[in-house]
Amino acid sequence: MADTIHCSVLSPEGSIFEGEVTFIEAHALDGRLGILPNHAPIITALGDGPLRIRIEGQDDRKWQVSGGFLEMLDNHASILAEVLTED
Amino acid sequence: MATARELKNKIRSVANTKKITRTMEMISTAKAVVCKKRIEATQPYGDKLAEILRDLGGAGGRSESGSFPLLRIPEQVHREALFIVTANRGLCGGYNSNVLKMAENFTVQRNSEGVEIDSYVVGKKGITRFKYRGKETAASYTCFEDRPTFEEAEEVISPVMASFEKGEIDGLTVIFTHYESASRQKPVIRKLLPISADDSEGSSSSRREFILEPSPELILGRLLPLSLKMQFFQALVEAAACEQIARRIAMKNATDNAEEMSKTYTQLYNRTRQGAITQEILEVIAGAEVMS
């Protein structure tokens, strides 16, 4: 079992982050959503709110996201934000 | 034959022009590199969107397609929107005229099929051409320079998508210059709406059952517009890169021509000057002979 998620955060104009993370917290349409490694495949629409990722041995990274999607499959998480600003 | 002074003026003016075209060539080269990077940067997002759309198609999202105005497939097409992406500036060879020529042919063809075309023109050069021809545009935009942003693209395309949903138009096509590689760009016609079945369905043998939060309908309802906006945005980014490449090539040719011209004129100037000197020596010798 893998203990990290390969996570890529993308905005329409480019890639924002790419790397191994241990936890993702996103703001889905109907509430907050936490993703740990080995999560079942999921596609969810994101609402307006913070996106936080936890990287082993580093400070958390945070963005404000407005609209977009999160897809998780085989420990690969892709976050496609419609609007994204660094927090 | 031109006098030496006239030739000298010409040489100077050609040299000045060459300076300008060379500078423009260098600027375009630099800008083209940046634009190319932007194309590469937007690709993962577009690819991923298409992938999710495919996964969703497999997950049965399409079965309720009737409830999505964006997915409607009109039985009869009366009116279509056509986006024509040109540049704000000229001096880029056939870049603008190629796109406009294609747009005109497309319009004529669709008109003969009984479809009215609303032209949305992006770029000053396209607008000028429409004015010159005395043709109407539904709307025109000059806001896009060499760095189009997603937000700008969204503002432009959203009203058109809304009128498709309302049934005011039955199709949306974009004509822009497609970036195939650094050495190959050509104008293409891309149909964004209506979404053809095989575009969104793809391989319905989806790899996995996804949990869809909050519901497949809601996700599809948000994914479709985003995907269209992204496609339009990518078209603009590609067009911007192609404009710079076209300008670089045009300016390189101009610089080479100036070089050639300046060489010819310099030769001519030297010949004229030598002729005048020879003439003067002959006159001096003749004068001296007369004196003795």
Coordinates of C-alpha atoms in Angstrom, one line a residue, chain B:
Chain B
M1 CA 21.4 56.3 -63.7
A2 CA 20.9 57.6 -60.2
T3 CA 23.4 60.1 -58.8
A4 CA 25.7 59.1 -56.0
R5 CA 23.8 61.1 -53.5
E6 CA 20.5 59.5 -54.3
L7 CA 22.1 56.1 -53.9
K8 CA 23.6 57.0 -50.6
N9 CA 20.1 58.1 -49.3
K10 CA 18.7 54.8 -50.5
I11 CA 21.4 52.8 -48.8
R12 CA 20.8 54.7 -45.6
S13 CA 17.0 54.2 -45.7
V14 CA 17.4 50.5 -46.4
A15 CA 19.8 50.1 -43.5
N16 CA 17.3 51.8 -41.2
T17 CA 14.5 49.5 -42.3
K18 CA 16.7 46.6 -41.8
K19 CA 17.4 47.6 -38.2
I20 CA 13.7 47.8 -37.5
T21 CA 12.9 44.4 -39.1
R22 CA 15.8 42.7 -37.4
T23 CA 14.6 44.1 -34.1
M24 CA 11.0 42.9 -34.7
E25 CA 12.4 39.5 -35.7
M26 CA 14.3 39.2 -32.5
I27 CA 11.3 40.4 -30.4
S28 CA 9.0 37.9 -32.1
T29 CA 11.5 35.1 -31.6
A30 CA 11.6 35.8 -27.9
K31 CA 7.8 36.1 -27.7
A32 CA 7.3 32.9 -29.7
V33 CA 9.3 31.0 -27.1
V34 CA 7.1 32.3 -24.3
C35 CA 4.0 31.5 -26.2
K36 CA 5.2 28.0 -26.9
K37 CA 5.7 27.5 -23.2
R38 CA 2.2 28.7 -22.6
I39 CA 0.8 26.1 -25.0
E40 CA 2.7 23.4 -23.2
A41 CA 1.5 24.7 -19.8
T42 CA -2.2 24.6 -20.8
Q43 CA -2.0 21.1 -22.3
P44 CA -2.2 19.0 -19.1
Y45 CA -5.3 20.8 -18.0
G46 CA -7.0 20.3 -21.3
D47 CA -6.0 16.7 -21.5
K48 CA -7.1 15.9 -18.0
L49 CA -10.5 17.6 -18.6
A50 CA -11.0 15.5 -21.6
E51 CA -10.0 12.4 -19.6
I52 CA -12.5 13.1 -16.8
L53 CA -15.2 13.7 -19.5
R54 CA -14.5 10.3 -20.9
D55 CA -14.5 8.6 -17.5
L56 CA -17.8 10.3 -16.8
G57 CA -19.2 9.2 -20.1
G58 CA -18.4 5.7 -19.1
A59 CA -19.9 6.1 -15.7
G60 CA -23.3 6.7 -17.3
G61 CA -23.3 10.5 -17.0
R62 CA -24.4 10.7 -20.6
S63 CA -27.6 8.7 -20.1
E64 CA -29.3 11.8 -18.8
S65 CA -28.0 14.0 -21.6
G66 CA -31.4 15.2 -22.3
S67 CA -31.3 17.5 -19.3
F68 CA -28.2 19.3 -20.6
P69 CA -28.9 22.2 -22.9
L70 CA -25.2 22.2 -23.9
L71 CA -25.4 18.6 -25.1
R72 CA -28.5 19.2 -27.3
I73 CA -28.0 18.3 -30.9
P74 CA -30.2 20.5 -33.0
E75 CA -32.3 18.8 -35.7
Q76 CA -32.2 21.7 -37.9
V77 CA -29.4 24.3 -38.0
H78 CA -30.5 27.8 -38.7
R79 CA -27.9 30.0 -37.2
E80 CA -24.3 29.4 -36.1
A81 CA -21.7 31.4 -34.3
L82 CA -18.3 31.6 -35.9
F83 CA -15.3 32.9 -34.0
I84 CA -12.5 34.2 -36.2
V85 CA -9.2 34.6 -34.4
T86 CA -6.9 37.1 -36.0
A87 CA -4.1 39.3 -34.7
N88 CA -4.3 42.9 -33.6
R89 CA -1.2 43.7 -35.6
G90 CA 0.0 43.1 -39.1
L91 CA 3.5 42.5 -40.5
C92 CA 3.1 38.8 -40.0
G93 CA 3.0 37.4 -43.6
G94 CA -0.1 35.5 -44.5
Y95 CA -1.2 34.8 -40.9
N96 CA -4.3 37.0 -40.9
S97 CA -5.3 36.6 -44.5
N98 CA -5.1 32.8 -44.3
V99 CA -7.5 32.7 -41.4
L100 CA -9.8 35.3 -43.0
K101 CA -9.8 33.5 -46.3
M102 CA -10.8 30.3 -44.6
A103 CA -13.5 32.1 -42.7
E104 CA -14.9 33.6 -45.8
N105 CA -15.0 30.3 -47.6
F106 CA -16.6 28.7 -44.6
T107 CA -19.3 31.4 -44.4
V108 CA -20.1 31.2 -48.1
Q109 CA -20.4 27.4 -47.9
R110 CA -22.6 27.5 -44.8
N111 CA -24.8 30.2 -46.3
S112 CA -25.4 28.1 -49.4
E113 CA -26.6 25.4 -47.1
G114 CA -29.1 27.7 -45.6
V115 CA -27.3 28.5 -42.4
E116 CA -26.9 32.0 -41.2
I117 CA -23.5 32.8 -39.7
D118 CA -22.9 35.3 -36.9
S119 CA -19.3 36.3 -37.1
Y120 CA -17.4 37.1 -33.8
V121 CA -14.1 38.6 -34.8
V122 CA -11.1 38.6 -32.5
G123 CA -8.3 40.9 -33.5
K124 CA -8.1 44.3 -35.2
K125 CA -6.9 42.9 -38.5
G126 CA -10.1 40.8 -38.9
I127 CA -12.3 43.7 -37.8
T128 CA -10.7 46.0 -40.4
R129 CA -11.3 43.4 -43.1
F130 CA -14.9 43.0 -42.2
K131 CA -15.4 46.8 -42.3
Y132 CA -13.7 47.0 -45.6
R133 CA -16.0 44.3 -47.0
G134 CA -18.9 46.1 -45.5
K135 CA -19.9 43.0 -43.6
E136 CA -21.6 42.9 -40.1
T137 CA -19.9 41.3 -37.1
A138 CA -22.0 40.1 -34.2
A139 CA -19.2 41.2 -31.9
S140 CA -15.6 42.0 -32.0
Y141 CA -12.8 41.9 -29.5
T142 CA -9.4 43.5 -29.4
C143 CA -8.5 42.6 -25.8
F144 CA -6.3 39.6 -26.7
E145 CA -2.7 40.3 -27.1
D146 CA 0.1 37.8 -27.1
R147 CA -0.9 36.6 -23.6
P148 CA -4.5 35.7 -23.6
T149 CA -5.8 34.8 -20.1
F150 CA -8.4 32.2 -19.2
E151 CA -10.6 34.8 -17.7
E152 CA -10.7 36.9 -20.8
A153 CA -11.5 33.9 -22.9
E154 CA -14.3 33.0 -20.5
E155 CA -15.9 36.4 -20.7
V156 CA -15.9 36.2 -24.5
I157 CA -17.2 32.7 -24.9
S158 CA -19.7 32.5 -22.1
P159 CA -22.5 34.7 -23.7
V160 CA -22.2 32.6 -26.9
M161 CA -22.5 29.4 -24.9
A162 CA -25.6 30.8 -23.2
S163 CA -27.3 31.6 -26.5
F164 CA -26.6 28.1 -27.6
E165 CA -28.3 26.8 -24.5
K166 CA -31.3 29.1 -25.1
G167 CA -31.5 27.8 -28.7
E168 CA -30.7 31.1 -30.3
I169 CA -27.9 29.6 -32.2
D170 CA -27.4 25.9 -33.2
G171 CA -23.6 25.7 -33.4
L172 CA -20.3 27.2 -32.5
T173 CA -17.2 27.0 -34.7
V174 CA -13.8 28.6 -34.2
I175 CA -11.4 29.3 -36.9
F176 CA -7.8 29.9 -35.7
T177 CA -4.3 29.1 -36.5
H178 CA -3.4 25.7 -35.1
Y179 CA 0.1 25.1 -33.7
E180 CA 1.3 21.7 -34.9
S181 CA 5.0 22.2 -34.3
A182 CA 7.5 25.1 -34.3
S183 CA 7.8 24.7 -38.1
R184 CA 4.2 23.9 -38.9
Q185 CA 1.1 26.1 -38.3
K186 CA -2.0 26.2 -40.3
P187 CA -5.5 27.6 -40.0
V188 CA -8.1 25.1 -38.9
I189 CA -11.9 25.0 -38.5
R190 CA -12.8 23.5 -35.1
K191 CA -16.4 22.8 -34.2
L192 CA -17.1 23.3 -30.5
L193 CA -20.8 23.0 -30.5
P194 CA -22.9 20.9 -30.8
I195 CA -20.8 18.4 -29.0
S196 CA -20.6 15.3 -31.2
A197 CA -21.4 12.0 -29.6
D198 CA -18.0 10.4 -30.0
D199 CA -16.3 13.5 -28.4
S200 CA -17.8 13.1 -25.0
E201 CA -18.5 9.4 -25.1
G202 CA -15.1 8.2 -26.1
S203 CA -14.3 4.7 -24.9
S204 CA -17.3 3.9 -22.8
S205 CA -15.3 0.9 -21.4
S206 CA -14.4 3.1 -18.5
R207 CA -11.5 1.8 -16.5
R208 CA -13.0 2.1 -13.1
E209 CA -16.2 2.9 -11.2
F210 CA -15.8 6.3 -9.8
I211 CA -17.6 7.7 -6.8
L212 CA -19.2 10.8 -8.2
E213 CA -19.8 13.7 -5.7
P214 CA -22.3 15.2 -5.5
S215 CA -24.0 13.6 -8.6
P216 CA -23.0 12.7 -12.1
E217 CA -25.4 15.3 -13.5
L218 CA -24.0 18.1 -11.5
I219 CA -20.4 17.2 -12.4
L220 CA -21.2 16.9 -16.1
G221 CA -23.2 20.2 -15.9
R222 CA -20.1 21.9 -14.7
L223 CA -17.5 20.0 -16.6
L224 CA -19.0 20.7 -20.1
P225 CA -18.9 24.5 -19.9
L226 CA -15.4 24.3 -18.4
S227 CA -14.2 22.0 -21.1
L228 CA -15.6 24.3 -23.9
K229 CA -14.0 27.4 -22.3
M230 CA -10.8 25.5 -22.1
Q231 CA -10.9 24.5 -25.7
F232 CA -11.5 28.1 -26.7
F233 CA -8.8 29.4 -24.5
Q234 CA -6.3 26.9 -25.9
A235 CA -7.3 28.0 -29.4
L236 CA -6.4 31.6 -28.4
V237 CA -3.1 30.6 -26.9
E238 CA -2.2 28.6 -30.0
A239 CA -3.2 31.5 -32.3
A240 CA -1.0 33.9 -30.2
A241 CA 2.0 31.6 -30.6
C242 CA 1.4 31.2 -34.4
E243 CA 1.2 34.9 -34.8
Q244 CA 4.6 35.4 -33.3
I245 CA 6.1 32.6 -35.4
A246 CA 4.5 34.1 -38.6
R247 CA 5.8 37.5 -37.7
R248 CA 9.3 36.1 -37.1
I249 CA 9.4 34.5 -40.5
A250 CA 8.0 37.6 -42.2
M251 CA 10.5 39.8 -40.5
K252 CA 13.4 37.4 -41.2
N253 CA 12.5 37.6 -44.9
A254 CA 12.3 41.3 -44.8
T255 CA 15.7 41.5 -43.1
D256 CA 17.2 39.2 -45.7
N257 CA 15.7 41.3 -48.5
A258 CA 17.1 44.5 -46.9
E259 CA 20.5 42.9 -46.8
E260 CA 20.3 42.0 -50.4
M261 CA 19.1 45.4 -51.4
S262 CA 21.8 47.2 -49.5
K263 CA 24.4 45.1 -51.1
T264 CA 23.1 45.9 -54.6
Y265 CA 22.9 49.6 -53.9
T266 CA 26.4 49.7 -52.4
Q267 CA 27.8 48.1 -55.5
L268 CA 25.9 50.6 -57.7
Y269 CA 27.1 53.5 -55.5
N270 CA 30.7 52.4 -55.7
R271 CA 30.5 52.0 -59.5
T272 CA 29.0 55.5 -59.8
R273 CA 31.6 57.0 -57.6
Q274 CA 34.4 55.3 -59.4
G275 CA 32.9 56.5 -62.7
A276 CA 32.9 60.1 -61.4
I277 CA 36.5 59.9 -60.3
T278 CA 37.7 58.4 -63.6
Q279 CA 35.9 61.1 -65.4
E280 CA 37.6 63.8 -63.3
I281 CA 41.1 62.4 -63.8
L282 CA 40.5 62.3 -67.5
E283 CA 39.4 65.9 -67.4
V284 CA 42.5 66.9 -65.4
I285 CA 44.9 65.0 -67.7
A286 CA 43.1 66.5 -70.8
G287 CA 43.4 70.0 -69.2
A288 CA 47.1 69.5 -68.4
E289 CA 47.8 68.3 -71.9
V290 CA 46.2 71.4 -73.3
M291 CA 48.3 73.6 -71.0
S292 CA 51.6 72.0 -72.1

